[in-house]
PDB file of C-alpha atoms in Angstrom:
ATOM      1  CA  UNK U   1     -41.782 -41.171  -9.773  1.00 65.00           C
ATOM      2  CA  UNK U   2     -40.677 -38.808  -7.034  1.00 85.00           C
ATOM      3  CA  UNK U   3     -40.092 -35.233  -8.195  1.00 94.00           C
ATOM      4  CA  UNK U   4     -37.405 -34.591  -5.577  1.00 97.00           C
ATOM      5  CA  UNK U   5     -33.678 -34.752  -6.315  1.00 98.00           C
ATOM      6  CA  UNK U   6     -31.276 -35.168  -3.434  1.00 96.00           C
ATOM      7  CA  UNK U   7     -28.781 -32.298  -3.305  1.00 94.00           C
ATOM      8  CA  UNK U   8     -25.488 -33.420  -1.804  1.00 92.00           C
ATOM      9  CA  UNK U   9     -23.496 -30.253  -1.025  1.00 90.00           C
ATOM     10  CA  UNK U  10     -24.071 -30.857   2.715  1.00 89.00           C
ATOM     11  CA  UNK U  11     -22.439 -34.272   2.423  1.00 91.00           C
ATOM     12  CA  UNK U  12     -19.107 -32.708   1.463  1.00 82.00           C
ATOM     13  CA  UNK U  13     -19.229 -29.184   2.902  1.00 74.00           C
ATOM     14  CA  UNK U  14     -20.624 -27.069   5.707  1.00 60.00           C
ATOM     15  CA  UNK U  15     -23.365 -25.529   3.578  1.00 53.00           C
ATOM     16  CA  UNK U  16     -26.340 -23.205   4.107  1.00 50.00           C
ATOM     17  CA  UNK U  17     -27.027 -20.147   6.225  1.00 50.00           C
ATOM     18  CA  UNK U  18     -29.424 -22.078   8.497  1.00 49.00           C
ATOM     19  CA  UNK U  19     -27.098 -25.068   8.869  1.00 45.00           C
ATOM     20  CA  UNK U  20     -26.027 -25.283  12.513  1.00 54.00           C
ATOM     21  CA  UNK U  21     -24.942 -28.926  12.442  1.00 55.00           C
ATOM     22  CA  UNK U  22     -22.076 -28.608   9.930  1.00 71.00           C
ATOM     23  CA  UNK U  23     -21.204 -31.225   7.336  1.00 83.00           C
ATOM     24  CA  UNK U  24     -23.486 -34.261   7.472  1.00 90.00           C
ATOM     25  CA  UNK U  25     -21.723 -37.354   8.829  1.00 91.00           C
ATOM     26  CA  UNK U  26     -21.072 -40.317   6.556  1.00 92.00           C
ATOM     27  CA  UNK U  27     -23.359 -42.483   8.732  1.00 94.00           C
ATOM     28  CA  UNK U  28     -26.247 -40.021   8.457  1.00 94.00           C
ATOM     29  CA  UNK U  29     -25.590 -39.617   4.723  1.00 94.00           C
ATOM     30  CA  UNK U  30     -25.991 -43.394   4.373  1.00 95.00           C
ATOM     31  CA  UNK U  31     -29.319 -43.286   6.216  1.00 95.00           C
ATOM     32  CA  UNK U  32     -30.510 -40.403   4.033  1.00 96.00           C
ATOM     33  CA  UNK U  33     -29.586 -42.220   0.810  1.00 96.00           C
ATOM     34  CA  UNK U  34     -31.292 -45.420   1.966  1.00 96.00           C
ATOM     35  CA  UNK U  35     -34.480 -43.583   2.859  1.00 96.00           C
ATOM     36  CA  UNK U  36     -34.399 -41.617  -0.394  1.00 96.00           C
ATOM     37  CA  UNK U  37     -34.087 -44.772  -2.488  1.00 96.00           C
ATOM     38  CA  UNK U  38     -36.917 -46.451  -0.587  1.00 95.00           C
ATOM     39  CA  UNK U  39     -39.097 -43.387  -1.225  1.00 95.00           C
ATOM     40  CA  UNK U  40     -38.506 -43.473  -4.985  1.00 95.00           C
ATOM     41  CA  UNK U  41     -36.015 -40.631  -5.243  1.00 97.00           C
ATOM     42  CA  UNK U  42     -33.848 -41.751  -8.161  1.00 96.00           C
ATOM     43  CA  UNK U  43     -31.524 -38.775  -8.816  1.00 98.00           C
ATOM     44  CA  UNK U  44     -28.595 -37.209  -6.957  1.00 98.00           C
ATOM     45  CA  UNK U  45     -27.150 -33.770  -7.624  1.00 96.00           C
ATOM     46  CA  UNK U  46     -23.490 -33.259  -6.793  1.00 94.00           C
ATOM     47  CA  UNK U  47     -20.473 -31.305  -8.068  1.00 90.00           C
ATOM     48  CA  UNK U  48     -16.729 -31.670  -8.214  1.00 88.00           C
ATOM     49  CA  UNK U  49     -16.555 -28.443  -6.180  1.00 86.00           C
ATOM     50  CA  UNK U  50     -18.674 -29.833  -3.305  1.00 87.00           C
ATOM     51  CA  UNK U  51     -15.746 -30.746  -1.097  1.00 88.00           C
ATOM     52  CA  UNK U  52     -15.694 -34.491  -0.409  1.00 91.00           C
ATOM     53  CA  UNK U  53     -19.271 -35.079  -1.595  1.00 92.00           C
ATOM     54  CA  UNK U  54     -18.361 -37.364  -4.524  1.00 94.00           C
ATOM     55  CA  UNK U  55     -15.994 -39.449  -2.370  1.00 94.00           C
ATOM     56  CA  UNK U  56     -18.592 -39.865   0.370  1.00 94.00           C
ATOM     57  CA  UNK U  57     -21.249 -40.911  -2.141  1.00 96.00           C
ATOM     58  CA  UNK U  58     -18.864 -43.389  -3.771  1.00 96.00           C
ATOM     59  CA  UNK U  59     -17.921 -44.955  -0.430  1.00 96.00           C
ATOM     60  CA  UNK U  60     -21.589 -45.475   0.453  1.00 96.00           C
ATOM     61  CA  UNK U  61     -22.539 -46.651  -3.047  1.00 96.00           C
ATOM     62  CA  UNK U  62     -24.831 -44.824  -5.479  1.00 96.00           C
ATOM     63  CA  UNK U  63     -25.051 -47.188  -8.437  1.00 95.00           C
ATOM     64  CA  UNK U  64     -28.846 -47.339  -8.045  1.00 95.00           C
ATOM     65  CA  UNK U  65     -29.158 -43.584  -8.555  1.00 97.00           C
ATOM     66  CA  UNK U  66     -28.930 -41.321 -11.592  1.00 97.00           C
ATOM     67  CA  UNK U  67     -26.049 -38.985 -10.764  1.00 98.00           C
ATOM     68  CA  UNK U  68     -25.633 -35.426 -12.013  1.00 97.00           C
ATOM     69  CA  UNK U  69     -22.337 -33.645 -11.413  1.00 95.00           C
ATOM     70  CA  UNK U  70     -20.912 -30.278 -12.411  1.00 95.00           C
ATOM     71  CA  UNK U  71     -17.622 -29.329 -14.013  1.00 93.00           C
ATOM     72  CA  UNK U  72     -15.744 -26.696 -11.997  1.00 90.00           C
ATOM     73  CA  UNK U  73     -14.608 -23.352 -13.363  1.00 88.00           C
ATOM     74  CA  UNK U  74     -12.377 -23.976 -16.398  1.00 87.00           C
ATOM     75  CA  UNK U  75      -8.844 -22.502 -16.015  1.00 87.00           C
ATOM     76  CA  UNK U  76      -7.910 -20.227 -18.915  1.00 81.00           C
ATOM     77  CA  UNK U  77      -4.297 -21.395 -18.741  1.00 86.00           C
ATOM     78  CA  UNK U  78      -5.037 -24.906 -20.036  1.00 87.00           C
ATOM     79  CA  UNK U  79      -3.111 -26.284 -22.963  1.00 85.00           C
ATOM     80  CA  UNK U  80      -5.819 -28.875 -23.733  1.00 86.00           C
ATOM     81  CA  UNK U  81      -9.460 -28.464 -22.711  1.00 91.00           C
ATOM     82  CA  UNK U  82     -10.212 -31.962 -24.029  1.00 92.00           C
ATOM     83  CA  UNK U  83      -7.770 -33.699 -21.704  1.00 92.00           C
ATOM     84  CA  UNK U  84      -8.795 -31.517 -18.758  1.00 93.00           C
ATOM     85  CA  UNK U  85     -12.510 -32.316 -19.089  1.00 94.00           C
ATOM     86  CA  UNK U  86     -11.906 -36.012 -19.635  1.00 93.00           C
ATOM     87  CA  UNK U  87      -9.662 -36.116 -16.564  1.00 93.00           C
ATOM     88  CA  UNK U  88     -12.254 -34.250 -14.496  1.00 93.00           C
ATOM     89  CA  UNK U  89     -15.057 -36.611 -15.478  1.00 95.00           C
ATOM     90  CA  UNK U  90     -13.087 -39.846 -15.223  1.00 94.00           C
ATOM     91  CA  UNK U  91     -11.935 -38.798 -11.752  1.00 95.00           C
ATOM     92  CA  UNK U  92     -15.570 -38.082 -10.875  1.00 96.00           C
ATOM     93  CA  UNK U  93     -16.645 -41.515 -12.112  1.00 96.00           C
ATOM     94  CA  UNK U  94     -13.873 -43.101 -10.084  1.00 96.00           C
ATOM     95  CA  UNK U  95     -14.795 -41.206  -6.894  1.00 96.00           C
ATOM     96  CA  UNK U  96     -18.488 -41.966  -7.352  1.00 97.00           C
ATOM     97  CA  UNK U  97     -17.913 -45.602  -8.270  1.00 97.00           C
ATOM     98  CA  UNK U  98     -20.215 -45.467 -11.310  1.00 97.00           C
ATOM     99  CA  UNK U  99     -19.721 -46.284 -14.988  1.00 96.00           C
ATOM    100  CA  UNK U 100     -21.597 -43.313 -16.447  1.00 96.00           C
ATOM    101  CA  UNK U 101     -23.333 -40.097 -15.455  1.00 97.00           C
ATOM    102  CA  UNK U 102     -26.947 -39.107 -16.007  1.00 98.00           C
ATOM    103  CA  UNK U 103     -25.976 -35.476 -16.384  1.00 98.00           C
ATOM    104  CA  UNK U 104     -22.940 -33.208 -16.572  1.00 97.00           C
ATOM    105  CA  UNK U 105     -23.489 -29.487 -16.128  1.00 97.00           C
ATOM    106  CA  UNK U 106     -21.201 -26.510 -16.438  1.00 95.00           C
ATOM    107  CA  UNK U 107     -21.006 -24.969 -12.977  1.00 89.00           C
ATOM    108  CA  UNK U 108     -20.438 -21.555 -14.589  1.00 91.00           C
ATOM    109  CA  UNK U 109     -22.039 -20.630 -17.912  1.00 93.00           C
ATOM    110  CA  UNK U 110     -19.407 -17.890 -18.230  1.00 92.00           C
ATOM    111  CA  UNK U 111     -16.960 -20.603 -19.347  1.00 91.00           C
ATOM    112  CA  UNK U 112     -18.770 -20.673 -22.704  1.00 93.00           C
ATOM    113  CA  UNK U 113     -17.598 -17.091 -23.344  1.00 92.00           C
ATOM    114  CA  UNK U 114     -13.937 -17.967 -22.767  1.00 89.00           C
ATOM    115  CA  UNK U 115     -11.411 -19.062 -25.367  1.00 86.00           C
ATOM    116  CA  UNK U 116     -12.206 -22.763 -24.923  1.00 88.00           C
ATOM    117  CA  UNK U 117     -15.985 -22.218 -25.112  1.00 90.00           C
ATOM    118  CA  UNK U 118     -16.665 -23.933 -28.433  1.00 91.00           C
ATOM    119  CA  UNK U 119     -14.263 -26.793 -27.718  1.00 93.00           C
ATOM    120  CA  UNK U 120     -15.877 -27.289 -24.336  1.00 93.00           C
ATOM    121  CA  UNK U 121     -19.240 -27.917 -25.977  1.00 95.00           C
ATOM    122  CA  UNK U 122     -17.730 -30.268 -28.585  1.00 95.00           C
ATOM    123  CA  UNK U 123     -15.996 -32.364 -25.928  1.00 95.00           C
ATOM    124  CA  UNK U 124     -19.195 -32.702 -23.890  1.00 96.00           C
ATOM    125  CA  UNK U 125     -21.164 -33.665 -27.009  1.00 96.00           C
ATOM    126  CA  UNK U 126     -18.556 -36.278 -27.898  1.00 96.00           C
ATOM    127  CA  UNK U 127     -18.622 -37.759 -24.389  1.00 95.00           C
ATOM    128  CA  UNK U 128     -22.408 -37.831 -24.563  1.00 96.00           C
ATOM    129  CA  UNK U 129     -22.178 -39.653 -27.874  1.00 96.00           C
ATOM    130  CA  UNK U 130     -19.825 -42.209 -26.312  1.00 95.00           C
ATOM    131  CA  UNK U 131     -22.406 -43.042 -23.629  1.00 95.00           C
ATOM    132  CA  UNK U 132     -20.328 -41.703 -20.754  1.00 95.00           C
ATOM    133  CA  UNK U 133     -22.915 -38.951 -20.210  1.00 96.00           C
ATOM    134  CA  UNK U 134     -26.645 -39.105 -20.890  1.00 98.00           C
ATOM    135  CA  UNK U 135     -27.440 -35.391 -20.696  1.00 98.00           C
ATOM    136  CA  UNK U 136     -25.419 -32.178 -20.881  1.00 98.00           C
ATOM    137  CA  UNK U 137     -26.389 -28.738 -19.712  1.00 97.00           C
ATOM    138  CA  UNK U 138     -25.690 -25.846 -17.418  1.00 97.00           C
ATOM    139  CA  UNK U 139     -26.254 -24.625 -13.898  1.00 96.00           C
ATOM    140  CA  UNK U 140     -27.249 -20.953 -13.934  1.00 96.00           C
ATOM    141  CA  UNK U 141     -27.615 -18.246 -11.307  1.00 94.00           C
ATOM    142  CA  UNK U 142     -30.027 -15.994 -13.179  1.00 95.00           C
ATOM    143  CA  UNK U 143     -32.269 -16.544 -16.227  1.00 96.00           C
ATOM    144  CA  UNK U 144     -30.619 -13.879 -18.386  1.00 95.00           C
ATOM    145  CA  UNK U 145     -27.613 -16.230 -18.715  1.00 96.00           C
ATOM    146  CA  UNK U 146     -29.801 -18.440 -20.896  1.00 97.00           C
ATOM    147  CA  UNK U 147     -29.996 -15.947 -23.769  1.00 95.00           C
ATOM    148  CA  UNK U 148     -26.351 -16.650 -24.581  1.00 95.00           C
ATOM    149  CA  UNK U 149     -26.164 -20.276 -23.389  1.00 96.00           C
ATOM    150  CA  UNK U 150     -29.174 -21.370 -25.448  1.00 93.00           C
ATOM    151  CA  UNK U 151     -27.369 -20.235 -28.603  1.00 93.00           C
ATOM    152  CA  UNK U 152     -23.984 -21.714 -27.737  1.00 93.00           C
ATOM    153  CA  UNK U 153     -24.765 -25.289 -26.709  1.00 95.00           C
ATOM    154  CA  UNK U 154     -27.486 -27.899 -27.188  1.00 95.00           C
ATOM    155  CA  UNK U 155     -29.172 -28.125 -23.788  1.00 97.00           C
ATOM    156  CA  UNK U 156     -30.672 -31.313 -22.386  1.00 98.00           C
ATOM    157  CA  UNK U 157     -30.800 -30.099 -18.793  1.00 98.00           C
ATOM    158  CA  UNK U 158     -30.832 -26.745 -17.001  1.00 98.00           C
ATOM    159  CA  UNK U 159     -30.557 -26.269 -13.256  1.00 98.00           C
ATOM    160  CA  UNK U 160     -31.639 -22.892 -11.893  1.00 98.00           C
ATOM    161  CA  UNK U 161     -32.674 -21.227  -8.637  1.00 97.00           C
ATOM    162  CA  UNK U 162     -36.400 -20.855  -8.043  1.00 98.00           C
ATOM    163  CA  UNK U 163     -38.033 -19.927  -4.778  1.00 97.00           C
ATOM    164  CA  UNK U 164     -40.629 -17.564  -3.348  1.00 96.00           C
ATOM    165  CA  UNK U 165     -38.148 -14.686  -3.285  1.00 97.00           C
ATOM    166  CA  UNK U 166     -36.454 -15.495  -6.603  1.00 97.00           C
ATOM    167  CA  UNK U 167     -39.289 -16.210  -9.043  1.00 96.00           C
ATOM    168  CA  UNK U 168     -37.361 -14.939 -12.077  1.00 97.00           C
ATOM    169  CA  UNK U 169     -37.192 -18.289 -13.872  1.00 98.00           C
ATOM    170  CA  UNK U 170     -40.982 -18.316 -14.036  1.00 97.00           C
ATOM    171  CA  UNK U 171     -41.735 -14.601 -14.427  1.00 96.00           C
ATOM    172  CA  UNK U 172     -39.103 -14.125 -17.170  1.00 97.00           C
ATOM    173  CA  UNK U 173     -40.861 -16.703 -19.346  1.00 98.00           C
ATOM    174  CA  UNK U 174     -37.756 -18.912 -19.452  1.00 98.00           C
ATOM    175  CA  UNK U 175     -39.341 -21.773 -17.525  1.00 98.00           C
ATOM    176  CA  UNK U 176     -42.063 -22.164 -20.129  1.00 98.00           C
ATOM    177  CA  UNK U 177     -39.583 -21.613 -22.964  1.00 97.00           C
ATOM    178  CA  UNK U 178     -37.263 -24.395 -21.733  1.00 98.00           C
ATOM    179  CA  UNK U 179     -40.207 -26.713 -21.230  1.00 98.00           C
ATOM    180  CA  UNK U 180     -41.450 -26.052 -24.775  1.00 97.00           C
ATOM    181  CA  UNK U 181     -37.973 -27.012 -26.072  1.00 97.00           C
ATOM    182  CA  UNK U 182     -38.156 -30.339 -24.176  1.00 97.00           C
ATOM    183  CA  UNK U 183     -35.241 -29.271 -21.950  1.00 98.00           C
ATOM    184  CA  UNK U 184     -35.319 -30.885 -18.527  1.00 98.00           C
ATOM    185  CA  UNK U 185     -35.560 -28.211 -15.813  1.00 98.00           C
ATOM    186  CA  UNK U 186     -34.279 -28.862 -12.302  1.00 98.00           C
ATOM    187  CA  UNK U 187     -34.845 -26.081  -9.791  1.00 98.00           C
ATOM    188  CA  UNK U 188     -32.795 -25.564  -6.653  1.00 97.00           C
ATOM    189  CA  UNK U 189     -32.686 -23.241  -3.656  1.00 96.00           C
ATOM    190  CA  UNK U 190     -36.369 -23.716  -2.765  1.00 97.00           C
ATOM    191  CA  UNK U 191     -35.535 -22.590   0.782  1.00 96.00           C
ATOM    192  CA  UNK U 192     -32.802 -20.087  -0.218  1.00 95.00           C
ATOM    193  CA  UNK U 193     -30.155 -21.946   1.797  1.00 90.00           C
ATOM    194  CA  UNK U 194     -32.607 -22.184   4.697  1.00 91.00           C
ATOM    195  CA  UNK U 195     -33.146 -18.423   5.022  1.00 95.00           C
ATOM    196  CA  UNK U 196     -36.848 -18.775   4.214  1.00 96.00           C
ATOM    197  CA  UNK U 197     -37.270 -21.388   6.943  1.00 94.00           C
ATOM    198  CA  UNK U 198     -35.850 -19.338   9.813  1.00 95.00           C
ATOM    199  CA  UNK U 199     -38.264 -18.059  12.474  1.00 96.00           C
ATOM    200  CA  UNK U 200     -38.714 -14.288  12.251  1.00 96.00           C
ATOM    201  CA  UNK U 201     -36.566 -13.634  15.324  1.00 96.00           C
ATOM    202  CA  UNK U 202     -33.694 -15.773  13.998  1.00 96.00           C
ATOM    203  CA  UNK U 203     -33.202 -14.021  10.652  1.00 96.00           C
ATOM    204  CA  UNK U 204     -29.662 -12.536  10.757  1.00 95.00           C
ATOM    205  CA  UNK U 205     -29.512  -8.811  11.372  1.00 96.00           C
ATOM    206  CA  UNK U 206     -27.844  -8.134   8.022  1.00 96.00           C
ATOM    207  CA  UNK U 207     -31.134  -9.055   6.321  1.00 97.00           C
ATOM    208  CA  UNK U 208     -33.152  -6.503   8.332  1.00 96.00           C
ATOM    209  CA  UNK U 209     -33.163  -4.040   5.461  1.00 96.00           C
ATOM    210  CA  UNK U 210     -35.881  -6.330   4.063  1.00 97.00           C
ATOM    211  CA  UNK U 211     -37.814  -6.287   7.353  1.00 96.00           C
ATOM    212  CA  UNK U 212     -41.124  -5.458   5.632  1.00 94.00           C
ATOM    213  CA  UNK U 213     -40.780  -8.516   3.437  1.00 95.00           C
ATOM    214  CA  UNK U 214     -40.035 -10.834   6.386  1.00 96.00           C
ATOM    215  CA  UNK U 215     -42.943  -9.405   8.343  1.00 95.00           C
ATOM    216  CA  UNK U 216     -45.295  -9.993   5.403  1.00 93.00           C
ATOM    217  CA  UNK U 217     -43.950 -13.538   4.924  1.00 95.00           C
ATOM    218  CA  UNK U 218     -44.470 -14.593   8.515  1.00 95.00           C
ATOM    219  CA  UNK U 219     -47.863 -12.878   8.725  1.00 94.00           C
ATOM    220  CA  UNK U 220     -48.933 -14.756   5.610  1.00 92.00           C
ATOM    221  CA  UNK U 221     -47.812 -18.100   7.054  1.00 93.00           C
ATOM    222  CA  UNK U 222     -49.739 -17.436  10.245  1.00 93.00           C
ATOM    223  CA  UNK U 223     -52.827 -16.322   8.361  1.00 92.00           C
ATOM    224  CA  UNK U 224     -52.829 -19.423   6.130  1.00 90.00           C
ATOM    225  CA  UNK U 225     -51.805 -21.731   8.986  1.00 91.00           C
ATOM    226  CA  UNK U 226     -49.064 -23.227   6.801  1.00 91.00           C
ATOM    227  CA  UNK U 227     -45.460 -24.049   7.605  1.00 93.00           C
ATOM    228  CA  UNK U 228     -42.636 -22.272   5.801  1.00 94.00           C
ATOM    229  CA  UNK U 229     -41.300 -25.673   4.689  1.00 95.00           C
ATOM    230  CA  UNK U 230     -44.578 -26.695   3.060  1.00 94.00           C
ATOM    231  CA  UNK U 231     -45.195 -23.327   1.406  1.00 94.00           C
ATOM    232  CA  UNK U 232     -41.663 -23.082  -0.004  1.00 95.00           C
ATOM    233  CA  UNK U 233     -41.604 -26.624  -1.375  1.00 96.00           C
ATOM    234  CA  UNK U 234     -45.104 -26.485  -2.840  1.00 95.00           C
ATOM    235  CA  UNK U 235     -44.126 -23.569  -5.088  1.00 95.00           C
ATOM    236  CA  UNK U 236     -41.711 -25.404  -7.448  1.00 96.00           C
ATOM    237  CA  UNK U 237     -43.622 -28.689  -7.058  1.00 95.00           C
ATOM    238  CA  UNK U 238     -46.784 -26.978  -8.314  1.00 94.00           C
ATOM    239  CA  UNK U 239     -45.221 -25.965 -11.643  1.00 95.00           C
ATOM    240  CA  UNK U 240     -45.707 -28.609 -14.328  1.00 95.00           C
ATOM    241  CA  UNK U 241     -42.753 -27.230 -16.331  1.00 97.00           C
ATOM    242  CA  UNK U 242     -40.388 -28.151 -13.490  1.00 97.00           C
ATOM    243  CA  UNK U 243     -39.073 -31.692 -13.990  1.00 97.00           C
ATOM    244  CA  UNK U 244     -37.278 -32.031 -10.651  1.00 98.00           C
ATOM    245  CA  UNK U 245     -36.749 -30.059  -7.448  1.00 98.00           C
ATOM    246  CA  UNK U 246     -33.297 -30.315  -5.863  1.00 97.00           C
ATOM    247  CA  UNK U 247     -33.405 -30.278  -2.064  1.00 96.00           C
ATOM    248  CA  UNK U 248     -30.467 -30.247   0.323  1.00 91.00           C
ATOM    249  CA  UNK U 249     -30.881 -32.568   3.306  1.00 88.00           C
ATOM    250  CA  UNK U 250     -29.205 -32.460   6.729  1.00 88.00           C
ATOM    251  CA  UNK U 251     -30.846 -35.552   8.242  1.00 91.00           C
ATOM    252  CA  UNK U 252     -33.094 -38.513   7.441  1.00 93.00           C
ATOM    253  CA  UNK U 253     -35.726 -36.917   9.701  1.00 94.00           C
ATOM    254  CA  UNK U 254     -35.694 -33.775   7.555  1.00 92.00           C
ATOM    255  CA  UNK U 255     -35.998 -35.904   4.430  1.00 95.00           C
ATOM    256  CA  UNK U 256     -39.081 -37.523   5.954  1.00 95.00           C
ATOM    257  CA  UNK U 257     -40.675 -34.096   6.423  1.00 95.00           C
ATOM    258  CA  UNK U 258     -40.017 -33.180   2.780  1.00 96.00           C
ATOM    259  CA  UNK U 259     -41.322 -36.508   1.516  1.00 96.00           C
ATOM    260  CA  UNK U 260     -44.555 -36.040   3.463  1.00 95.00           C
ATOM    261  CA  UNK U 261     -45.086 -32.728   1.637  1.00 93.00           C
ATOM    262  CA  UNK U 262     -43.962 -33.954  -1.806  1.00 94.00           C
ATOM    263  CA  UNK U 263     -46.111 -37.090  -1.648  1.00 91.00           C
ATOM    264  CA  UNK U 264     -49.239 -35.118  -0.723  1.00 86.00           C
ATOM    265  CA  UNK U 265     -48.726 -31.650  -2.185  1.00 79.00           C
ATOM    266  CA  UNK U 266     -51.359 -29.093  -1.229  1.00 78.00           C
ATOM    267  CA  UNK U 267     -52.677 -26.684  -3.874  1.00 80.00           C
ATOM    268  CA  UNK U 268     -50.228 -23.809  -4.078  1.00 83.00           C
ATOM    269  CA  UNK U 269     -51.573 -20.461  -2.893  1.00 81.00           C
ATOM    270  CA  UNK U 270     -50.171 -17.476  -4.740  1.00 80.00           C
ATOM    271  CA  UNK U 271     -47.202 -15.818  -3.028  1.00 81.00           C
ATOM    272  CA  UNK U 272     -46.340 -13.152  -5.605  1.00 84.00           C
ATOM    273  CA  UNK U 273     -46.053 -10.659  -2.735  1.00 84.00           C
ATOM    274  CA  UNK U 274     -42.744 -12.358  -1.877  1.00 90.00           C
ATOM    275  CA  UNK U 275     -41.075 -11.957  -5.277  1.00 93.00           C
ATOM    276  CA  UNK U 276     -37.937  -9.792  -5.302  1.00 95.00           C
ATOM    277  CA  UNK U 277     -35.439  -8.740  -7.951  1.00 94.00           C
ATOM    278  CA  UNK U 278     -32.937  -7.459  -5.389  1.00 96.00           C
ATOM    279  CA  UNK U 279     -29.706  -9.331  -6.158  1.00 95.00           C
ATOM    280  CA  UNK U 280     -28.338  -8.596  -2.687  1.00 97.00           C
ATOM    281  CA  UNK U 281     -31.140 -10.687  -1.236  1.00 97.00           C
ATOM    282  CA  UNK U 282     -31.836 -13.413  -3.783  1.00 96.00           C
ATOM    283  CA  UNK U 283     -28.230 -14.210  -4.730  1.00 94.00           C
ATOM    284  CA  UNK U 284     -26.471 -15.925  -1.786  1.00 92.00           C
ATOM    285  CA  UNK U 285     -23.034 -15.174  -3.278  1.00 90.00           C
ATOM    286  CA  UNK U 286     -23.700 -11.507  -2.380  1.00 93.00           C
ATOM    287  CA  UNK U 287     -24.518 -12.166   1.269  1.00 95.00           C
ATOM    288  CA  UNK U 288     -20.955 -11.868   2.515  1.00 92.00           C
ATOM    289  CA  UNK U 289     -20.952  -8.264   1.329  1.00 92.00           C
ATOM    290  CA  UNK U 290     -24.045  -7.283   3.335  1.00 92.00           C
TER     291      UNK U 290
END
């Protein structure tokens, strides 16, 4: 079983700070999916909010994959949360061309605090009971969200960021805690939208306030004679509590590079020197304010 999950945001959007090619073409998406399936990657991660991602996947055909999608932010003006969720998911199934979903995640855990919070959970549990969904859960941006979420809904699956800069899922103890509760953990953002893969002289100027960190990172790579790609990917792959690692792909060639690493993972060398709690750096939603 391959531990990689194919992230699909690039198939429906121009996504990632290091992405110079724009949205991946439908033809290249088809080649990526074919190569992924041949390599034993069995899971796709998408979202209703990922532009045309679901439509593109449905047109190519993804019935051989386990598909996880995410419910967008729930409007507070709804008259019926039940109808809204059912409509969202049935439209997703139609776009994707599949009969059921492996997982459905809340894209924002904050929705559980809103007036429809309890009903939202009940509807998802009912749809899971009907067989339309196999697993329900949440996509989080920081581990502290889990304190509330873990009390409000039964979690089968949690997706969270984890990379060499943002090691909070591990250092907070939540990774081990989720694993001990038999909750499937999928990590994302191993390359922090490609920022960790950029050569030192191509890191955007707005990130220069962390110059010491970048200098240490690139010195460490040179000293260990390791690529940034390999070092970044080996971190989440090395953690036994991590069920799957979501990776965004721009080309079938790039997928080949990741597969070569995932199929022959090197022992992970500690990179605790890279860990940061600075939200301005580790949370991409803050980057536009830099």
